Short mmCIF file of C-alpha atoms and ligand atoms in Angstrom, two decimals:
data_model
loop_
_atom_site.label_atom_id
_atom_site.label_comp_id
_atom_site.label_asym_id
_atom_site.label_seq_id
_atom_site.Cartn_x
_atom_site.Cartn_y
_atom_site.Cartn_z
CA UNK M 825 0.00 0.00 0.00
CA UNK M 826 1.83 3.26 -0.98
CA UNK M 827 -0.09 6.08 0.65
CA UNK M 828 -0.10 8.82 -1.90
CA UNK M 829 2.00 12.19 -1.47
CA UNK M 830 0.23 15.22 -2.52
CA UNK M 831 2.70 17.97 -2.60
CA UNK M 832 3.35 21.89 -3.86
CA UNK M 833 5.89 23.04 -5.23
CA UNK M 834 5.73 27.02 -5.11
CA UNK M 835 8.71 27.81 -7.27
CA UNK M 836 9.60 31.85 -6.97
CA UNK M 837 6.42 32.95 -5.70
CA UNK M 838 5.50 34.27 -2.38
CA UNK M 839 7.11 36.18 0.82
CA UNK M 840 7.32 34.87 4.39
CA UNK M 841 4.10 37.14 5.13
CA UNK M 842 2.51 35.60 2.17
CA UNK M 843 3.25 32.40 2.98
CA UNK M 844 1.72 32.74 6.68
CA UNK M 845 -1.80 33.71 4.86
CA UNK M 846 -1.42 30.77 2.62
CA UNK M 847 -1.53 28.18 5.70
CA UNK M 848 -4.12 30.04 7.82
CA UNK M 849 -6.54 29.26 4.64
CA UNK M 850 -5.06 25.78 4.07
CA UNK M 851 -4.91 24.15 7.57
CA UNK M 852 -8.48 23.72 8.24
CA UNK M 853 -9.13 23.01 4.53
CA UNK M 854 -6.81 19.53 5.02
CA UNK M 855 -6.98 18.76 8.85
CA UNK M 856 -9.24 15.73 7.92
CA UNK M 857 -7.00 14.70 5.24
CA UNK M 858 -5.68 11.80 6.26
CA UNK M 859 -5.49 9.84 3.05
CA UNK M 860 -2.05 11.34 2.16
CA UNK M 861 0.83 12.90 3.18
CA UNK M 862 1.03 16.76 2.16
CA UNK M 863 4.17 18.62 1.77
CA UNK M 864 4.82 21.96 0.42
CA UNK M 865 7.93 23.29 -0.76
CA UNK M 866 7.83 27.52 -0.70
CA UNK M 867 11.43 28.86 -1.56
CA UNK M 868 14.12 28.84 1.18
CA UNK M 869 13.62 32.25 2.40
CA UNK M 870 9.91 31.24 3.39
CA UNK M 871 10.79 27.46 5.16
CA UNK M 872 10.67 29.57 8.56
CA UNK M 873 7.37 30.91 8.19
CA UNK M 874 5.73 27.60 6.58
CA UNK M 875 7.22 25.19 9.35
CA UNK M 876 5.63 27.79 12.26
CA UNK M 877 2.61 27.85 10.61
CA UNK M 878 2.05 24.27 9.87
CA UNK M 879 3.00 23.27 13.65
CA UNK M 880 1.14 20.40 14.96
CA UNK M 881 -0.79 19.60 11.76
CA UNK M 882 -0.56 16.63 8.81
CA UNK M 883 1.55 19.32 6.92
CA UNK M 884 5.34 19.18 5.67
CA UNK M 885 7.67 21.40 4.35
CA UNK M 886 10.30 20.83 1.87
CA UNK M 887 12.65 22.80 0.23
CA UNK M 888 13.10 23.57 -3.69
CA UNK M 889 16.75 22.31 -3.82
CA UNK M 890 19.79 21.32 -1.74
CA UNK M 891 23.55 21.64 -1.85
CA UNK M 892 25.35 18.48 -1.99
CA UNK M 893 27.92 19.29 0.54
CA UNK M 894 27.67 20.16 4.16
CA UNK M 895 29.02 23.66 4.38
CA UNK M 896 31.72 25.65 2.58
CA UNK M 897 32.53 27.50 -0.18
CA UNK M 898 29.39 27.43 -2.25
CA UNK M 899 27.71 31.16 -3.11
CA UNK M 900 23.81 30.68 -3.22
CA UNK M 901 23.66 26.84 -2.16
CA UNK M 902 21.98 25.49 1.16
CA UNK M 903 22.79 22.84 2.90
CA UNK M 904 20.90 19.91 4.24
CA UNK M 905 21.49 20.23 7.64
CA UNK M 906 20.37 24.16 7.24
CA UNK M 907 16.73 23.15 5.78
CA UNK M 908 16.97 20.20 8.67
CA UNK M 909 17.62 22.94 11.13
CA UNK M 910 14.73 24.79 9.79
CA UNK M 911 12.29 21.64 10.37
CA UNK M 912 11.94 21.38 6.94
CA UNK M 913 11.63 17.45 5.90
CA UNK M 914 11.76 16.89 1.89
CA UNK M 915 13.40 18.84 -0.94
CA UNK M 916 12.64 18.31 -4.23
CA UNK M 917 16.17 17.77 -6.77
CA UNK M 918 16.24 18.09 -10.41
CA UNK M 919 13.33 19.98 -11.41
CA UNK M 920 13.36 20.56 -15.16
CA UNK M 921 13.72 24.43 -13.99
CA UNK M 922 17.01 23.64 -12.87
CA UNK M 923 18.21 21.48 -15.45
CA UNK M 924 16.84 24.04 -17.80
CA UNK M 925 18.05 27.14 -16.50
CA UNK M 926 21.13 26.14 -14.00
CA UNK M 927 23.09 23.36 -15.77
CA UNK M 928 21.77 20.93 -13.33
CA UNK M 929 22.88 17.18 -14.42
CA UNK M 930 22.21 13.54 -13.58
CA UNK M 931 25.37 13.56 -11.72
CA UNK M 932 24.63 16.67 -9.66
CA UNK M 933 21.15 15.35 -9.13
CA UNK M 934 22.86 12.07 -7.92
CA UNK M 935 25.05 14.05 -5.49
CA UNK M 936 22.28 15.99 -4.51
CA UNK M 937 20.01 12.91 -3.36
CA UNK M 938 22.87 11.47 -1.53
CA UNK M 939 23.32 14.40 0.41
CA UNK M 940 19.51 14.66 0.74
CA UNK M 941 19.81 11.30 2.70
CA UNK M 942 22.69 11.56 4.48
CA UNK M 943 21.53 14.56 6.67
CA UNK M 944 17.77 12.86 6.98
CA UNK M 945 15.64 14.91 4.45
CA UNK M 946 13.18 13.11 2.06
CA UNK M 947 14.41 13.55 -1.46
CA UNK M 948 11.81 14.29 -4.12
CA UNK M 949 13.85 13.20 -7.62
CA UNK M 950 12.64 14.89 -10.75
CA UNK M 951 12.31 13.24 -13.94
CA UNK M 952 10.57 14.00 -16.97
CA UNK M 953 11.21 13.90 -21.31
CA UNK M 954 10.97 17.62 -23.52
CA UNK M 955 8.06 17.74 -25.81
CA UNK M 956 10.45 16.43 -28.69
CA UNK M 957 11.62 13.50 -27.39
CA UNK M 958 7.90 12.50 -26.57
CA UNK M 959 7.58 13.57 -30.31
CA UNK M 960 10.19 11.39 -31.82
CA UNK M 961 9.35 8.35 -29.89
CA UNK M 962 12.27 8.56 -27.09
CA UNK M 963 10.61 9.07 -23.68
CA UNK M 964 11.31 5.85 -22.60
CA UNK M 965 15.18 6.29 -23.30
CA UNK M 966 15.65 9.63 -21.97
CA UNK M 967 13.84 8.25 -18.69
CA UNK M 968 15.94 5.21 -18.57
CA UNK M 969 19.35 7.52 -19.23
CA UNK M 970 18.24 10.06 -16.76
CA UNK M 971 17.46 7.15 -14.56
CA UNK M 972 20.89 5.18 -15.13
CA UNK M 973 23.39 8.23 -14.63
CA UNK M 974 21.23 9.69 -11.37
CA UNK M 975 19.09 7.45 -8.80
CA UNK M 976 20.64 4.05 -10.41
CA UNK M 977 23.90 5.72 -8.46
CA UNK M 978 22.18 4.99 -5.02
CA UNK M 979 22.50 2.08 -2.82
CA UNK M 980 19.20 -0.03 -2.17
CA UNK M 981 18.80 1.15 0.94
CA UNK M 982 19.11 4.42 -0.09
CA UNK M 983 16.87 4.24 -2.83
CA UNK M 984 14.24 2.91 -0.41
CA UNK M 985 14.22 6.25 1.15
CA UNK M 986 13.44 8.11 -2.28
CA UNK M 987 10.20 9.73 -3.96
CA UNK M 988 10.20 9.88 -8.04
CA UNK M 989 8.47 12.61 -9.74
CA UNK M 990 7.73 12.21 -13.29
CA UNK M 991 7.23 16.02 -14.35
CA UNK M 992 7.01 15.70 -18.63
CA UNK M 993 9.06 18.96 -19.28
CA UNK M 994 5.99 19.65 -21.99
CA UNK M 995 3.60 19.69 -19.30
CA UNK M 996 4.44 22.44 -16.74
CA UNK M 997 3.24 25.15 -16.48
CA UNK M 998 1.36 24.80 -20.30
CA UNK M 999 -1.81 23.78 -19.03
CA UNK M 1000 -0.90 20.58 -21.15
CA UNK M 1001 -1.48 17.21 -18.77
CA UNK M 1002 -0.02 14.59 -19.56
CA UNK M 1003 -3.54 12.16 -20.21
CA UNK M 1004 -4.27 9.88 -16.92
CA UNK M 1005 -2.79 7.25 -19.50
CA UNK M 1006 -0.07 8.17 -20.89
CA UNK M 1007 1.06 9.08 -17.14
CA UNK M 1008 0.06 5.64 -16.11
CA UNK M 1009 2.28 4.19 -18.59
CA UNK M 1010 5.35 6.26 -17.94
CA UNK M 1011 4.71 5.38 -14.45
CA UNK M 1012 5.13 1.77 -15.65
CA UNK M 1013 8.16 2.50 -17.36
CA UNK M 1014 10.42 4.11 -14.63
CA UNK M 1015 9.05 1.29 -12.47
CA UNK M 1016 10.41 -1.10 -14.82
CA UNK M 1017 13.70 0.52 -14.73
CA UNK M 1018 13.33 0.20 -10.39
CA UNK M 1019 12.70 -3.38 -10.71
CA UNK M 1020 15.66 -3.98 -12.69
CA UNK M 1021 18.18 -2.33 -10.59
CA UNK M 1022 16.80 -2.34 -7.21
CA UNK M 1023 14.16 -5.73 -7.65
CA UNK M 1024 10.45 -6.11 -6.99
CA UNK M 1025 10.38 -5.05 -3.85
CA UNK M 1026 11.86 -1.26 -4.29
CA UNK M 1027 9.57 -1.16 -7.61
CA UNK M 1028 6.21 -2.26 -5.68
CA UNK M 1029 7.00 0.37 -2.99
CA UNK M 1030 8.47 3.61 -4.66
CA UNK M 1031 6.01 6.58 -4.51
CA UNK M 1032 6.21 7.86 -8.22
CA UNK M 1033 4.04 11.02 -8.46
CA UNK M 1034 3.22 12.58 -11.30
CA UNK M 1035 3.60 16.88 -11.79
CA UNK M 1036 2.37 18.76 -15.08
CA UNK M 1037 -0.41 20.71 -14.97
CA UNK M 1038 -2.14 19.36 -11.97
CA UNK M 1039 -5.26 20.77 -11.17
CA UNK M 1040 -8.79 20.46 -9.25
CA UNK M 1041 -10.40 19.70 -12.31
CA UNK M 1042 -7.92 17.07 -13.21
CA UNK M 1043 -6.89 15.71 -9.84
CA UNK M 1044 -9.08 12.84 -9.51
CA UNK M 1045 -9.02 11.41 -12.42
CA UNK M 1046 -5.15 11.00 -12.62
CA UNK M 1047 -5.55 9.97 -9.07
CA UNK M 1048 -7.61 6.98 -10.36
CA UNK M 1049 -4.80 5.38 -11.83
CA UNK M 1050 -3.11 2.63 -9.22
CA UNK M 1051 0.54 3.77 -10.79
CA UNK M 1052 -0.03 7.26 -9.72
CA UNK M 1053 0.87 7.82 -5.84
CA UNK M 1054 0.55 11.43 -5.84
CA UNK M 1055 0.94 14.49 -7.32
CA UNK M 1056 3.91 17.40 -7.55
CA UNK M 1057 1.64 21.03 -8.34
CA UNK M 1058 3.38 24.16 -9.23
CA UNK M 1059 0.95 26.47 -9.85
CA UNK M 1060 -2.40 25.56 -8.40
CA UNK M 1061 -0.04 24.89 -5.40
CA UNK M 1062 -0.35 28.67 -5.21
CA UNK M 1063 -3.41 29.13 -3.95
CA UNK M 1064 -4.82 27.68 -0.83
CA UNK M 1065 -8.61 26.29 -2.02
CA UNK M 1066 -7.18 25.28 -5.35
CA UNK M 1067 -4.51 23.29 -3.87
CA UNK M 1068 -6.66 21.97 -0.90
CA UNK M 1069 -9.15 20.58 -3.28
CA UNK M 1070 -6.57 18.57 -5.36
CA UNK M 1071 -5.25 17.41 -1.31
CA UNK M 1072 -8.72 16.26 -0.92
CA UNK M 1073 -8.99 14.87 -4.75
C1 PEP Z 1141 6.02 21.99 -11.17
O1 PEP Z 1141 6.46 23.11 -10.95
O2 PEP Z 1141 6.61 21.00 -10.71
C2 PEP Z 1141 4.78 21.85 -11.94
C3 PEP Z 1141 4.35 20.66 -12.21
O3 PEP Z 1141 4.16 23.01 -12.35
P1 PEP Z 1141 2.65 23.16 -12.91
O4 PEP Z 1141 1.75 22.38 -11.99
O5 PEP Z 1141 2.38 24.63 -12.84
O6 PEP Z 1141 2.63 22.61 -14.29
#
């Protein structure tokens, strides 16, 4: 039974006072939801805020990114143990943002997710195929590379600690889902690409969630599909009732 993660991520949008207003309309909106795990991931500057105001609910925080190393010289990164200190719990790694617009690699996502794990954060690993490699027939191959030079990297027990997104680079932020179907078989293909590195076991349990234009109107019927454990929202993440109704799907 994989209980399904339903989680936001709020890219470069909102302030710390912002943030506070979001939770005080999302709270009671979820307190009943107990079919899932929620976690929202506002930008670093905002973890504060979000982890006081979820305090003592079913709600966690998780960060957008996270440096591989511990400390040191590294301009702009943050380090696990500093969104650990914060009581944040997650971060998501390799969003196609950040492969698109800050050179970020298979490798560094590999280094990132080990570094995720070693200071006790959940890592939430991006993957996802452009538009033209769904168009010329190779989403299964760029999966299986991106798979192969990042998570593959990982040690079983390692890997057991992981969440997959699949996030189709096509579908974010377009309004373009991916169809409950062609998700579900994606789902099926990383899966595939589990069970033969890590066996049946890692394959049955991995959470893969599926991100791309998630929205209330669209939330229950790609949460109808058994391969799809939960969902990664950007921007109906944004706003409290939009995102609480895709929580409560
Ligand atoms: C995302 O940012 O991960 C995402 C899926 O965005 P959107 O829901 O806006 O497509």
């Amino acid at each position: 039974m994989r209980i399904p993660i339903m989680s936001g991520n709020w890219k470069m949008y909102k302030t710390p006072a912002e943030t506070t207003a979001f939770f005080a309309k999302f709270r009671p909106l979820v307190e009943k939801s107990s079919h899932c795990e929620i976690v929202i991931c506002p930008p670093f500057t905002n973890l504060d805020a979000a982890v006081a105001a979820v305090k003592g609910s079913n709600i966690r925080v998780g960060a957008q990114n996270i440096g591989w190393a511990k400390e040191g010289a590294f301009t702009g990164e943050i380090s696990g143990p500093m969104i650990l200190a914060v009581g944040a719990s997650h971060a998501i790694i390799g969003h196609s943002e950040r492969r698109q617009y800050f050179n970020e690699t298979d490798e560094t996502v590999l280094k990132r997710t080990q570094a995720a794990l070693e200071f006790g954060l959940t890592p939430i690993v991006c993957v996802g195929e452009l538009l033209a490699d769904r168009e010329s027939g190779h989403t299964e191959a760029v999966l299986a590379a991106q798979f192969q030079k990042g998570i593959a990297g990982l040690t079983e027990q390692q890997f057991a600690k992981i969440v997959i997104a699949y996030e189709p680079v096509w579908a974010i932020g377009t309004g373009k889902t991916a169809t409950p179907e062609i998700a579900a078989d994606t789902h099926r293909a990383i899966r595939a690409q589990v069970r033969g590195k890590f066996g049946k076991d890692a394959a049955d349990s991995v959470r893969i969630l599926y991100g791309g234009s998630v929205k209330p109107d669209n939330a229950r019927i790609l949460m109808a599909q058994p391969e799809i454990d939960g969902v990664l929202v950007g921007g109906a993440a944004l706003d409290p009732v939009s995102f609480a109704s895709i929580v409560n799907f």
